[in-house]
Amino acid sequence: MKMTMKPSTMRVVGIAFVACVLLLASWTAVVAAALVRPPSFVLDLDKPPLHRWDGAVGAVVSRHGWWNSIGAVYKKYEPRFALMPPFLVSILEGIVQDRFPNEYQELLGLCQQMINAATAAGVPNATQYNVTTMLPWVFFYEFGDLSTSEYHKMSTLTEESFWRDMKRFQAHGGDADGKAHRRHVARAVAARTERHAFPRACTGILSLPQLDPTADTIHGRNMDEQPKEGRNCTLNITVTKGGQVLYHIFDWMWMTTGFFTGSRRNAVTLEMNWRDHSQINLLEIMARLMTPTTMPTLWMYRTILEQGLDFESAVSNLNTTVFAAPFYAIMSGTGRRGAVITTFFNNSDNVIDFVNDASEKPYMVQTNYDRWLPDPPSDPRRTVAEDTLAMELPSRAGSLLGVWMAASVFPVHNQDTMYTVLLSVSAPPEGYIRTDMIPDKKK
């Protein structure tokens, strides 16, 4: 028997069908926008340094546009760097040219790409993205946490007064008042007893697989930073040499030729998290940077991965190398091992925490606060991530999905989370760009 529908019924069904299609399309669009793979890029170290990064800027700008990626990041941070007197920039440029000549050539090539991309986007005065302007970005971390008063002092500093103060500073062994060492020790003690909330700036999760006692540590990483357009700068970079894969970078700060997140197969995974160093002044940072043994933080992981250091050697390297500002290093290696290194201005005060099969818990979480202190109530990311892992079955907590879950719950995933990446010494990184995680306001 042939069945027919009334026109009114057909209209209802048709409307319902269209609504379902639109709802599905809308849901698909939301999912696609919430979880996106970044562009891929191959950094071939066999190429001349000037051309190693050719195509990297285009990979980002062609997808997102200049002002929705690199241009927005530059616009946010350049006003602070612009306060740096030209003679200080010249000092930093001399440091890079003398001690890191290959990276300097790479930076020259990247700056030309940025100029070309900005010009194509119709940006007035696109030549502002030159190497002199971008050079201070190599020291993004060291100078990024200077207090407002220190930036004001820097903007009014003359070359004569700088060298006078530096001469006095170095005459006392790098100690202007003869008490710097004790002052830094006092700061370290204070850091162990005080609890302040800072802007969210990254979460690292180390978890040991429980179902397979031979599987390597899972390393989950959230990059939290502003502005939101910075997430669109993220690249998944494969570094090669001699036609072979050397290591991987998953980061947004590659515009400096450095990075904060990387891994090398059968060797080590590496992540750097911000640690408050606002009490360090400009003179202390510059004195450290001018010391030949000091390593810029943006290049420390590149050095480790290009040298092929294993877990033990990488831990030793980070624990003994001189840096101009403290930070947290989160890392894993072969043999189900992981570590968090809390570095101080004086590396003799560094603290190293390990996780392995003999640990009380098979996981460890690090955000932006010293591990021996509780989270501040206003920023409980570490506590929330640890509670999530504890709530999951051991088999789940020690899995890629379990680590992803802990990295994705609010406020671990928050309004500043640029990307989440899963790392392991057993496989290349698996990462995705994230959208803002902002809970509904209470009614």
Short mmCIF file of C-alpha atoms in Angstrom, two decimals:
data_model
loop_
_atom_site.label_atom_id
_atom_site.label_comp_id
_atom_site.label_asym_id
_atom_site.label_seq_id
_atom_site.Cartn_x
_atom_site.Cartn_y
_atom_site.Cartn_z
CA MET A 1 0.00 0.00 0.00
CA LYS A 2 1.34 3.35 -1.04
CA MET A 3 1.58 5.88 1.80
CA THR A 4 1.44 9.63 1.37
CA MET A 5 1.91 12.56 3.69
CA LYS A 6 -0.09 15.68 3.96
CA PRO A 7 1.67 18.86 2.74
CA SER A 8 1.65 20.24 6.28
CA THR A 9 3.32 17.10 7.59
CA MET A 10 5.89 17.23 4.81
CA ARG A 11 6.70 20.80 5.72
CA VAL A 12 7.27 19.82 9.37
CA VAL A 13 9.51 16.90 8.40
CA GLY A 14 11.39 19.09 5.96
CA ILE A 15 11.95 21.79 8.56
CA ALA A 16 13.08 19.17 11.08
CA PHE A 17 15.49 17.67 8.54
CA VAL A 18 17.00 21.08 7.72
CA ALA A 19 17.25 21.88 11.42
CA CYS A 20 19.10 18.60 12.04
CA VAL A 21 21.48 19.30 9.17
CA LEU A 22 22.14 22.82 10.42
CA LEU A 23 22.62 21.56 13.98
CA LEU A 24 25.03 18.88 12.80
CA ALA A 25 26.92 21.39 10.68
CA SER A 26 27.06 23.81 13.59
CA TRP A 27 28.29 21.08 15.96
CA THR A 28 30.90 19.96 13.44
CA ALA A 29 32.10 23.54 13.03
CA VAL A 30 32.39 23.93 16.81
CA VAL A 31 34.36 20.69 17.13
CA ALA A 32 36.60 21.66 14.23
CA ALA A 33 37.23 25.07 15.77
CA ALA A 34 37.88 23.58 19.21
CA LEU A 35 40.52 21.06 18.12
CA VAL A 36 42.77 21.92 15.19
CA ARG A 37 46.12 20.58 14.07
CA PRO A 38 48.69 23.33 13.50
CA PRO A 39 50.59 23.59 10.21
CA SER A 40 53.61 21.33 9.81
CA PHE A 41 57.09 22.48 8.86
CA VAL A 42 60.43 20.78 8.22
CA LEU A 43 63.54 22.52 9.57
CA ASP A 44 66.44 21.10 7.55
CA LEU A 45 69.73 21.75 9.36
CA ASP A 46 71.64 20.87 6.19
CA LYS A 47 70.41 24.07 4.57
CA PRO A 48 72.37 27.33 4.95
CA PRO A 49 71.21 28.96 8.23
CA LEU A 50 69.83 31.97 6.36
CA HIS A 51 67.32 29.74 4.53
CA ARG A 52 66.54 27.01 7.07
CA TRP A 53 63.24 28.59 8.06
CA ASP A 54 62.10 29.47 4.55
CA GLY A 55 58.35 28.88 4.39
CA ALA A 56 57.70 28.87 8.15
CA VAL A 57 56.15 32.35 8.25
CA GLY A 58 54.09 31.56 5.16
CA ALA A 59 52.76 28.35 6.72
CA VAL A 60 51.24 30.41 9.54
CA VAL A 61 50.16 33.54 7.66
CA SER A 62 48.59 31.68 4.74
CA ARG A 63 46.22 29.95 7.14
CA HIS A 64 45.49 32.68 9.67
CA GLY A 65 46.53 36.00 8.17
CA TRP A 66 49.16 38.41 9.48
CA TRP A 67 47.07 40.21 12.08
CA ASN A 68 45.53 37.01 13.38
CA SER A 69 48.93 35.50 14.16
CA ILE A 70 52.43 36.99 14.13
CA GLY A 71 51.29 40.60 13.77
CA ALA A 72 49.09 40.39 16.88
CA VAL A 73 51.87 38.85 18.99
CA TYR A 74 54.31 41.52 17.88
CA LYS A 75 51.78 44.27 18.61
CA LYS A 76 51.24 43.04 22.18
CA TYR A 77 54.85 42.67 23.30
CA GLU A 78 56.84 45.11 21.17
CA PRO A 79 55.89 48.24 23.22
CA ARG A 80 57.85 46.80 26.16
CA PHE A 81 60.83 45.78 24.07
CA ALA A 82 60.77 49.21 22.40
CA LEU A 83 61.73 50.71 25.78
CA MET A 84 65.13 49.04 25.48
CA PRO A 85 67.79 51.66 24.57
CA PRO A 86 69.65 51.03 21.29
CA PHE A 87 72.96 50.44 23.06
CA LEU A 88 71.42 47.54 25.05
CA VAL A 89 70.07 46.02 21.83
CA SER A 90 73.57 46.32 20.35
CA ILE A 91 75.02 44.45 23.33
CA LEU A 92 72.49 41.65 22.91
CA GLU A 93 73.08 41.51 19.17
CA GLY A 94 76.81 41.21 19.78
CA ILE A 95 76.20 38.32 22.20
CA VAL A 96 74.12 36.45 19.62
CA GLN A 97 76.47 37.14 16.72
CA ASP A 98 79.56 36.04 18.65
CA ARG A 99 78.22 33.02 20.51
CA PHE A 100 75.34 31.83 18.30
CA PRO A 101 76.28 32.78 14.71
CA ASN A 102 74.07 30.13 13.05
CA GLU A 103 71.01 31.19 15.03
CA TYR A 104 71.75 34.82 14.16
CA GLN A 105 71.72 33.97 10.46
CA GLU A 106 68.50 32.03 10.94
CA LEU A 107 66.96 35.08 12.62
CA LEU A 108 67.99 37.25 9.68
CA GLY A 109 66.17 34.89 7.33
CA LEU A 110 63.05 34.82 9.50
CA CYS A 111 62.96 38.62 9.72
CA GLN A 112 63.04 38.89 5.94
CA GLN A 113 60.13 36.46 5.74
CA MET A 114 58.19 38.57 8.25
CA ILE A 115 58.91 41.74 6.31
CA ASN A 116 57.69 40.08 3.10
CA ALA A 117 54.53 38.73 4.76
CA ALA A 118 53.74 42.06 6.43
CA THR A 119 54.28 43.90 3.15
CA ALA A 120 51.91 41.52 1.35
CA ALA A 121 49.34 42.13 4.11
CA GLY A 122 49.54 45.87 3.51
CA VAL A 123 51.22 46.68 6.82
CA PRO A 124 52.72 50.20 6.80
CA ASN A 125 56.43 50.30 7.54
CA ALA A 126 56.82 46.52 7.26
CA THR A 127 60.58 46.93 7.62
CA GLN A 128 60.01 47.39 11.36
CA TYR A 129 60.21 43.58 11.63
CA ASN A 130 63.97 43.70 11.06
CA VAL A 131 66.67 41.88 13.01
CA THR A 132 67.42 44.86 15.26
CA THR A 133 63.79 45.00 16.36
CA MET A 134 63.36 41.24 16.68
CA LEU A 135 66.71 40.55 18.37
CA PRO A 136 65.43 41.27 21.92
CA TRP A 137 62.73 38.63 21.35
CA VAL A 138 65.46 35.99 21.65
CA PHE A 139 65.48 37.00 25.33
CA PHE A 140 61.69 37.06 25.58
CA TYR A 141 61.72 35.07 28.81
CA GLU A 142 64.59 36.85 30.55
CA PHE A 143 63.13 40.34 30.06
CA GLY A 144 59.45 39.44 29.98
CA ASP A 145 59.09 39.36 33.76
CA LEU A 146 60.87 42.61 34.61
CA SER A 147 58.78 44.83 36.83
CA THR A 148 57.21 48.02 35.48
CA SER A 149 59.69 50.07 37.49
CA GLU A 150 62.61 48.17 35.94
CA TYR A 151 61.26 48.83 32.44
CA HIS A 152 60.95 52.51 33.35
CA LYS A 153 64.56 52.57 34.54
CA MET A 154 65.63 50.82 31.35
CA SER A 155 63.89 53.39 29.15
CA THR A 156 65.80 56.26 30.80
CA LEU A 157 69.14 54.45 30.99
CA THR A 158 72.15 55.99 29.27
CA GLU A 159 75.09 54.02 27.98
CA GLU A 160 77.45 55.88 30.31
CA SER A 161 75.38 55.19 33.43
CA PHE A 162 74.88 51.54 32.43
CA TRP A 163 78.58 50.81 32.11
CA ARG A 164 79.32 52.75 35.30
CA ASP A 165 76.81 50.68 37.25
CA MET A 166 77.93 47.47 35.58
CA LYS A 167 81.58 48.17 36.41
CA ARG A 168 80.62 48.68 40.04
CA PHE A 169 78.46 45.58 39.96
CA GLN A 170 81.21 43.38 38.52
CA ALA A 171 83.85 44.84 40.82
CA HIS A 172 81.99 43.15 43.65
CA GLY A 173 81.91 39.83 41.87
CA GLY A 174 78.65 40.70 40.14
CA ASP A 175 77.29 42.05 43.42
CA ALA A 176 76.65 45.80 43.60
CA ASP A 177 76.20 45.96 47.37
CA GLY A 178 78.19 42.96 48.57
CA LYS A 179 75.02 41.17 49.69
CA ALA A 180 73.53 39.81 46.47
CA HIS A 181 74.23 36.16 47.23
CA ARG A 182 72.51 36.33 50.60
CA ARG A 183 69.66 38.29 49.02
CA HIS A 184 69.03 35.57 46.46
CA VAL A 185 69.17 32.87 49.11
CA ALA A 186 66.61 34.86 51.12
CA ARG A 187 64.39 35.03 48.03
CA ALA A 188 64.68 31.28 47.63
CA VAL A 189 63.64 30.74 51.24
CA ALA A 190 60.75 33.19 50.80
CA ALA A 191 59.61 31.32 47.71
CA ARG A 192 59.27 28.19 49.84
CA THR A 193 57.04 29.87 52.40
CA GLU A 194 54.90 32.37 50.47
CA ARG A 195 52.07 31.75 48.05
CA HIS A 196 51.10 34.24 45.38
CA ALA A 197 48.92 33.77 42.32
CA PHE A 198 50.40 34.71 38.94
CA PRO A 199 48.93 34.77 35.44
CA ARG A 200 48.46 31.20 34.23
CA ALA A 201 51.47 30.12 32.24
CA CYS A 202 51.52 26.41 31.35
CA THR A 203 50.95 22.97 32.85
CA GLY A 204 53.12 19.87 32.54
CA ILE A 205 51.91 16.34 33.34
CA LEU A 206 54.14 13.27 33.65
CA SER A 207 52.37 9.90 33.98
CA LEU A 208 53.63 6.31 33.96
CA PRO A 209 51.56 3.79 31.95
CA GLN A 210 50.18 1.12 34.33
CA LEU A 211 48.86 -1.49 31.89
CA ASP A 212 52.23 -1.85 30.17
CA PRO A 213 55.14 -1.79 32.66
CA THR A 214 57.59 -1.40 29.77
CA ALA A 215 55.92 1.66 28.17
CA ASP A 216 57.66 5.02 28.40
CA THR A 217 56.41 7.99 30.40
CA ILE A 218 53.56 10.05 28.92
CA HIS A 219 54.28 13.78 28.96
CA GLY A 220 51.29 16.10 28.54
CA ARG A 221 51.82 19.80 28.05
CA ASN A 222 49.51 22.85 27.97
CA MET A 223 50.98 26.10 26.68
CA ASP A 224 49.22 29.04 28.36
CA GLU A 225 50.11 32.49 27.06
CA GLN A 226 48.66 35.66 25.56
CA PRO A 227 47.51 37.08 23.21
CA LYS A 228 44.97 34.57 21.95
CA GLU A 229 46.24 35.04 18.37
CA GLY A 230 49.53 33.51 19.54
CA ARG A 231 48.00 30.04 19.28
CA ASN A 232 47.78 30.63 15.54
CA CYS A 233 51.58 30.93 15.41
CA THR A 234 52.02 27.33 16.56
CA LEU A 235 53.91 24.99 14.24
CA ASN A 236 54.55 21.25 14.43
CA ILE A 237 58.19 21.19 13.34
CA THR A 238 60.26 18.19 12.31
CA VAL A 239 63.99 18.89 12.48
CA THR A 240 66.16 16.90 10.09
CA LYS A 241 69.85 16.46 9.38
CA GLY A 242 71.46 14.23 6.78
CA GLY A 243 68.00 13.25 5.59
CA GLN A 244 67.13 11.78 9.00
CA VAL A 245 64.70 13.05 11.65
CA LEU A 246 66.73 14.55 14.48
CA TYR A 247 64.04 15.85 16.84
CA HIS A 248 60.65 17.56 17.02
CA ILE A 249 59.45 21.03 18.05
CA PHE A 250 55.85 21.88 18.93
CA ASP A 251 55.75 25.57 19.74
CA TRP A 252 54.75 29.14 18.88
CA MET A 253 58.04 30.93 19.73
CA TRP A 254 59.96 29.52 16.76
CA MET A 255 60.10 33.11 15.38
CA THR A 256 63.11 33.53 17.69
CA THR A 257 64.70 30.33 16.26
CA GLY A 258 64.14 28.83 19.73
CA PHE A 259 61.32 27.04 21.52
CA PHE A 260 59.89 25.92 24.87
CA THR A 261 58.58 22.44 23.88
CA GLY A 262 60.40 19.65 22.05
CA SER A 263 61.31 15.97 22.02
CA ARG A 264 63.83 13.54 20.59
CA ARG A 265 62.99 9.88 20.00
CA ASN A 266 64.70 7.45 22.41
CA ALA A 267 66.23 10.37 24.30
CA VAL A 268 64.16 13.01 26.09
CA THR A 269 61.01 15.18 26.05
CA LEU A 270 61.33 18.79 27.22
CA GLU A 271 59.00 21.54 28.41
CA MET A 272 59.73 24.88 30.08
CA ASN A 273 57.26 26.61 32.41
CA TRP A 274 57.43 30.16 33.67
CA ARG A 275 58.68 30.77 37.22
CA ASP A 276 58.39 34.20 38.80
CA HIS A 277 61.61 36.18 38.52
CA SER A 278 60.20 39.70 38.81
CA GLN A 279 62.53 40.49 41.71
CA ILE A 280 65.59 40.20 39.50
CA ASN A 281 66.67 43.56 38.10
CA LEU A 282 67.96 44.60 34.69
CA LEU A 283 71.58 44.82 35.83
CA GLU A 284 71.53 41.26 37.18
CA ILE A 285 70.05 39.90 33.95
CA MET A 286 72.47 41.79 31.71
CA ALA A 287 75.46 40.74 33.83
CA ARG A 288 74.42 37.12 33.44
CA LEU A 289 73.76 37.41 29.70
CA MET A 290 77.18 38.95 29.12
CA THR A 291 78.81 36.00 30.88
CA PRO A 292 80.10 33.63 28.13
CA THR A 293 78.70 30.54 29.85
CA THR A 294 75.10 31.81 30.10
CA MET A 295 72.53 30.10 27.89
CA PRO A 296 69.40 31.98 26.68
CA THR A 297 66.38 29.97 27.82
CA LEU A 298 64.83 29.89 24.34
CA TRP A 299 67.87 28.02 23.02
CA MET A 300 68.58 25.67 25.92
CA TYR A 301 66.36 22.85 24.64
CA ARG A 302 67.57 23.24 21.09
CA THR A 303 71.13 22.70 22.33
CA ILE A 304 70.14 19.59 24.30
CA LEU A 305 68.20 18.01 21.44
CA GLU A 306 70.79 18.78 18.75
CA GLN A 307 73.51 17.27 20.92
CA GLY A 308 71.38 14.15 21.40
CA LEU A 309 71.65 14.19 25.20
CA ASP A 310 69.84 11.40 27.02
CA PHE A 311 67.68 11.90 30.11
CA GLU A 312 70.49 11.85 32.69
CA SER A 313 72.69 14.16 30.63
CA ALA A 314 69.81 16.56 30.00
CA VAL A 315 69.02 16.73 33.72
CA SER A 316 72.68 17.41 34.48
CA ASN A 317 72.89 20.03 31.73
CA LEU A 318 69.88 21.97 32.99
CA ASN A 319 71.00 21.68 36.59
CA THR A 320 74.50 23.05 35.98
CA THR A 321 74.16 25.50 33.09
CA VAL A 322 74.06 29.21 33.95
CA PHE A 323 70.79 30.97 33.10
CA ALA A 324 69.77 34.59 33.59
CA ALA A 325 66.36 33.81 35.12
CA PRO A 326 64.79 30.87 37.00
CA PHE A 327 62.25 28.54 35.42
CA TYR A 328 60.70 25.07 35.68
CA ALA A 329 61.94 22.29 33.39
CA ILE A 330 59.60 19.32 32.91
CA MET A 331 61.02 16.31 31.14
CA SER A 332 60.80 12.57 30.55
CA GLY A 333 63.19 9.93 29.25
CA THR A 334 63.49 6.27 28.37
CA GLY A 335 63.02 3.68 31.08
CA ARG A 336 59.84 5.22 32.58
CA ARG A 337 61.47 8.27 34.12
CA GLY A 338 60.45 11.87 34.52
CA ALA A 339 61.68 14.94 36.33
CA VAL A 340 60.80 18.50 37.27
CA ILE A 341 63.73 20.84 37.84
CA THR A 342 63.01 24.02 39.79
CA THR A 343 65.83 26.39 38.92
CA PHE A 344 66.90 29.39 40.99
CA PHE A 345 68.99 32.42 40.10
CA ASN A 346 71.86 30.62 41.85
CA ASN A 347 71.78 27.11 40.39
CA SER A 348 73.32 25.73 43.58
CA ASP A 349 69.79 26.10 45.03
CA ASN A 350 68.09 24.07 42.27
CA VAL A 351 65.60 21.39 43.31
CA ILE A 352 65.00 18.21 41.27
CA ASP A 353 61.94 15.98 41.74
CA PHE A 354 61.79 12.61 39.98
CA VAL A 355 58.94 10.28 39.11
CA ASN A 356 59.53 6.58 38.36
CA ASP A 357 58.15 3.17 39.26
CA ALA A 358 59.49 3.55 42.81
CA SER A 359 57.58 6.83 43.36
CA GLU A 360 54.64 7.06 45.76
CA LYS A 361 52.41 8.23 42.88
CA PRO A 362 52.83 7.22 39.22
CA TYR A 363 52.33 10.81 38.05
CA MET A 364 53.55 14.33 38.69
CA VAL A 365 52.11 17.73 37.69
CA GLN A 366 53.91 21.08 37.44
CA THR A 367 52.38 24.49 36.79
CA ASN A 368 53.96 27.80 37.87
CA TYR A 369 54.48 27.33 41.60
CA ASP A 370 57.09 25.55 43.65
CA ARG A 371 56.12 21.94 44.26
CA TRP A 372 56.68 22.03 48.02
CA LEU A 373 53.93 24.62 48.44
CA PRO A 374 50.18 24.23 47.93
CA ASP A 375 48.45 25.89 45.00
CA PRO A 376 47.05 29.36 45.64
CA PRO A 377 43.24 29.09 45.90
CA SER A 378 42.83 31.39 42.89
CA ASP A 379 44.89 29.14 40.59
CA PRO A 380 44.50 25.45 41.52
CA ARG A 381 45.61 23.99 38.18
CA ARG A 382 48.10 21.53 39.67
CA THR A 383 45.62 20.38 42.30
CA VAL A 384 42.83 19.94 39.75
CA ALA A 385 45.07 17.97 37.37
CA GLU A 386 46.33 15.73 40.19
CA ASP A 387 42.79 15.18 41.51
CA THR A 388 41.65 14.25 37.99
CA LEU A 389 44.43 11.70 37.62
CA ALA A 390 43.68 10.31 41.11
CA MET A 391 39.97 10.02 40.27
CA GLU A 392 40.70 8.01 37.12
CA LEU A 393 41.52 4.33 37.36
CA PRO A 394 45.30 3.74 37.39
CA SER A 395 44.99 2.22 33.93
CA ARG A 396 43.28 5.38 32.66
CA ALA A 397 45.59 7.85 34.46
CA GLY A 398 48.55 6.13 32.83
CA SER A 399 47.14 6.43 29.31
CA LEU A 400 47.17 9.06 26.58
CA LEU A 401 43.45 9.58 27.08
CA GLY A 402 43.82 9.96 30.84
CA VAL A 403 46.56 12.55 30.50
CA TRP A 404 44.51 14.37 27.84
CA MET A 405 41.55 14.42 30.23
CA ALA A 406 43.64 15.95 33.02
CA ALA A 407 45.03 18.55 30.62
CA SER A 408 41.57 19.41 29.33
CA VAL A 409 39.57 20.02 32.52
CA PHE A 410 39.07 23.63 33.67
CA PRO A 411 41.12 25.49 34.84
CA VAL A 412 44.02 23.33 33.58
CA HIS A 413 42.62 24.14 30.15
CA ASN A 414 41.67 27.79 30.48
CA GLN A 415 41.19 30.98 28.49
CA ASP A 416 44.92 31.31 27.84
CA THR A 417 45.62 27.72 26.73
CA MET A 418 47.11 27.89 23.24
CA TYR A 419 47.72 24.21 22.62
CA THR A 420 47.84 20.78 24.23
CA VAL A 421 50.50 18.34 23.11
CA LEU A 422 51.23 14.75 24.17
CA LEU A 423 54.92 13.86 24.15
CA SER A 424 56.88 10.65 24.52
CA VAL A 425 60.35 9.40 23.70
CA SER A 426 58.58 6.60 21.81
CA ALA A 427 56.72 8.69 19.22
CA PRO A 428 56.49 12.11 17.56
CA PRO A 429 54.40 14.75 19.41
CA GLU A 430 50.63 14.70 19.00
CA GLY A 431 49.23 18.17 19.56
CA TYR A 432 46.26 20.39 18.82
CA ILE A 433 45.39 24.07 19.01
CA ARG A 434 42.82 24.77 21.73
CA THR A 435 40.06 27.35 21.97
CA ASP A 436 39.31 29.34 25.12
CA MET A 437 37.96 27.36 28.06
CA ILE A 438 35.76 29.76 30.02
CA PRO A 439 33.07 28.31 32.29
CA ASP A 440 29.57 29.76 32.32
CA LYS A 441 29.11 32.59 34.76
CA LYS A 442 27.00 31.81 37.78
CA LYS A 443 23.43 32.94 37.34
#
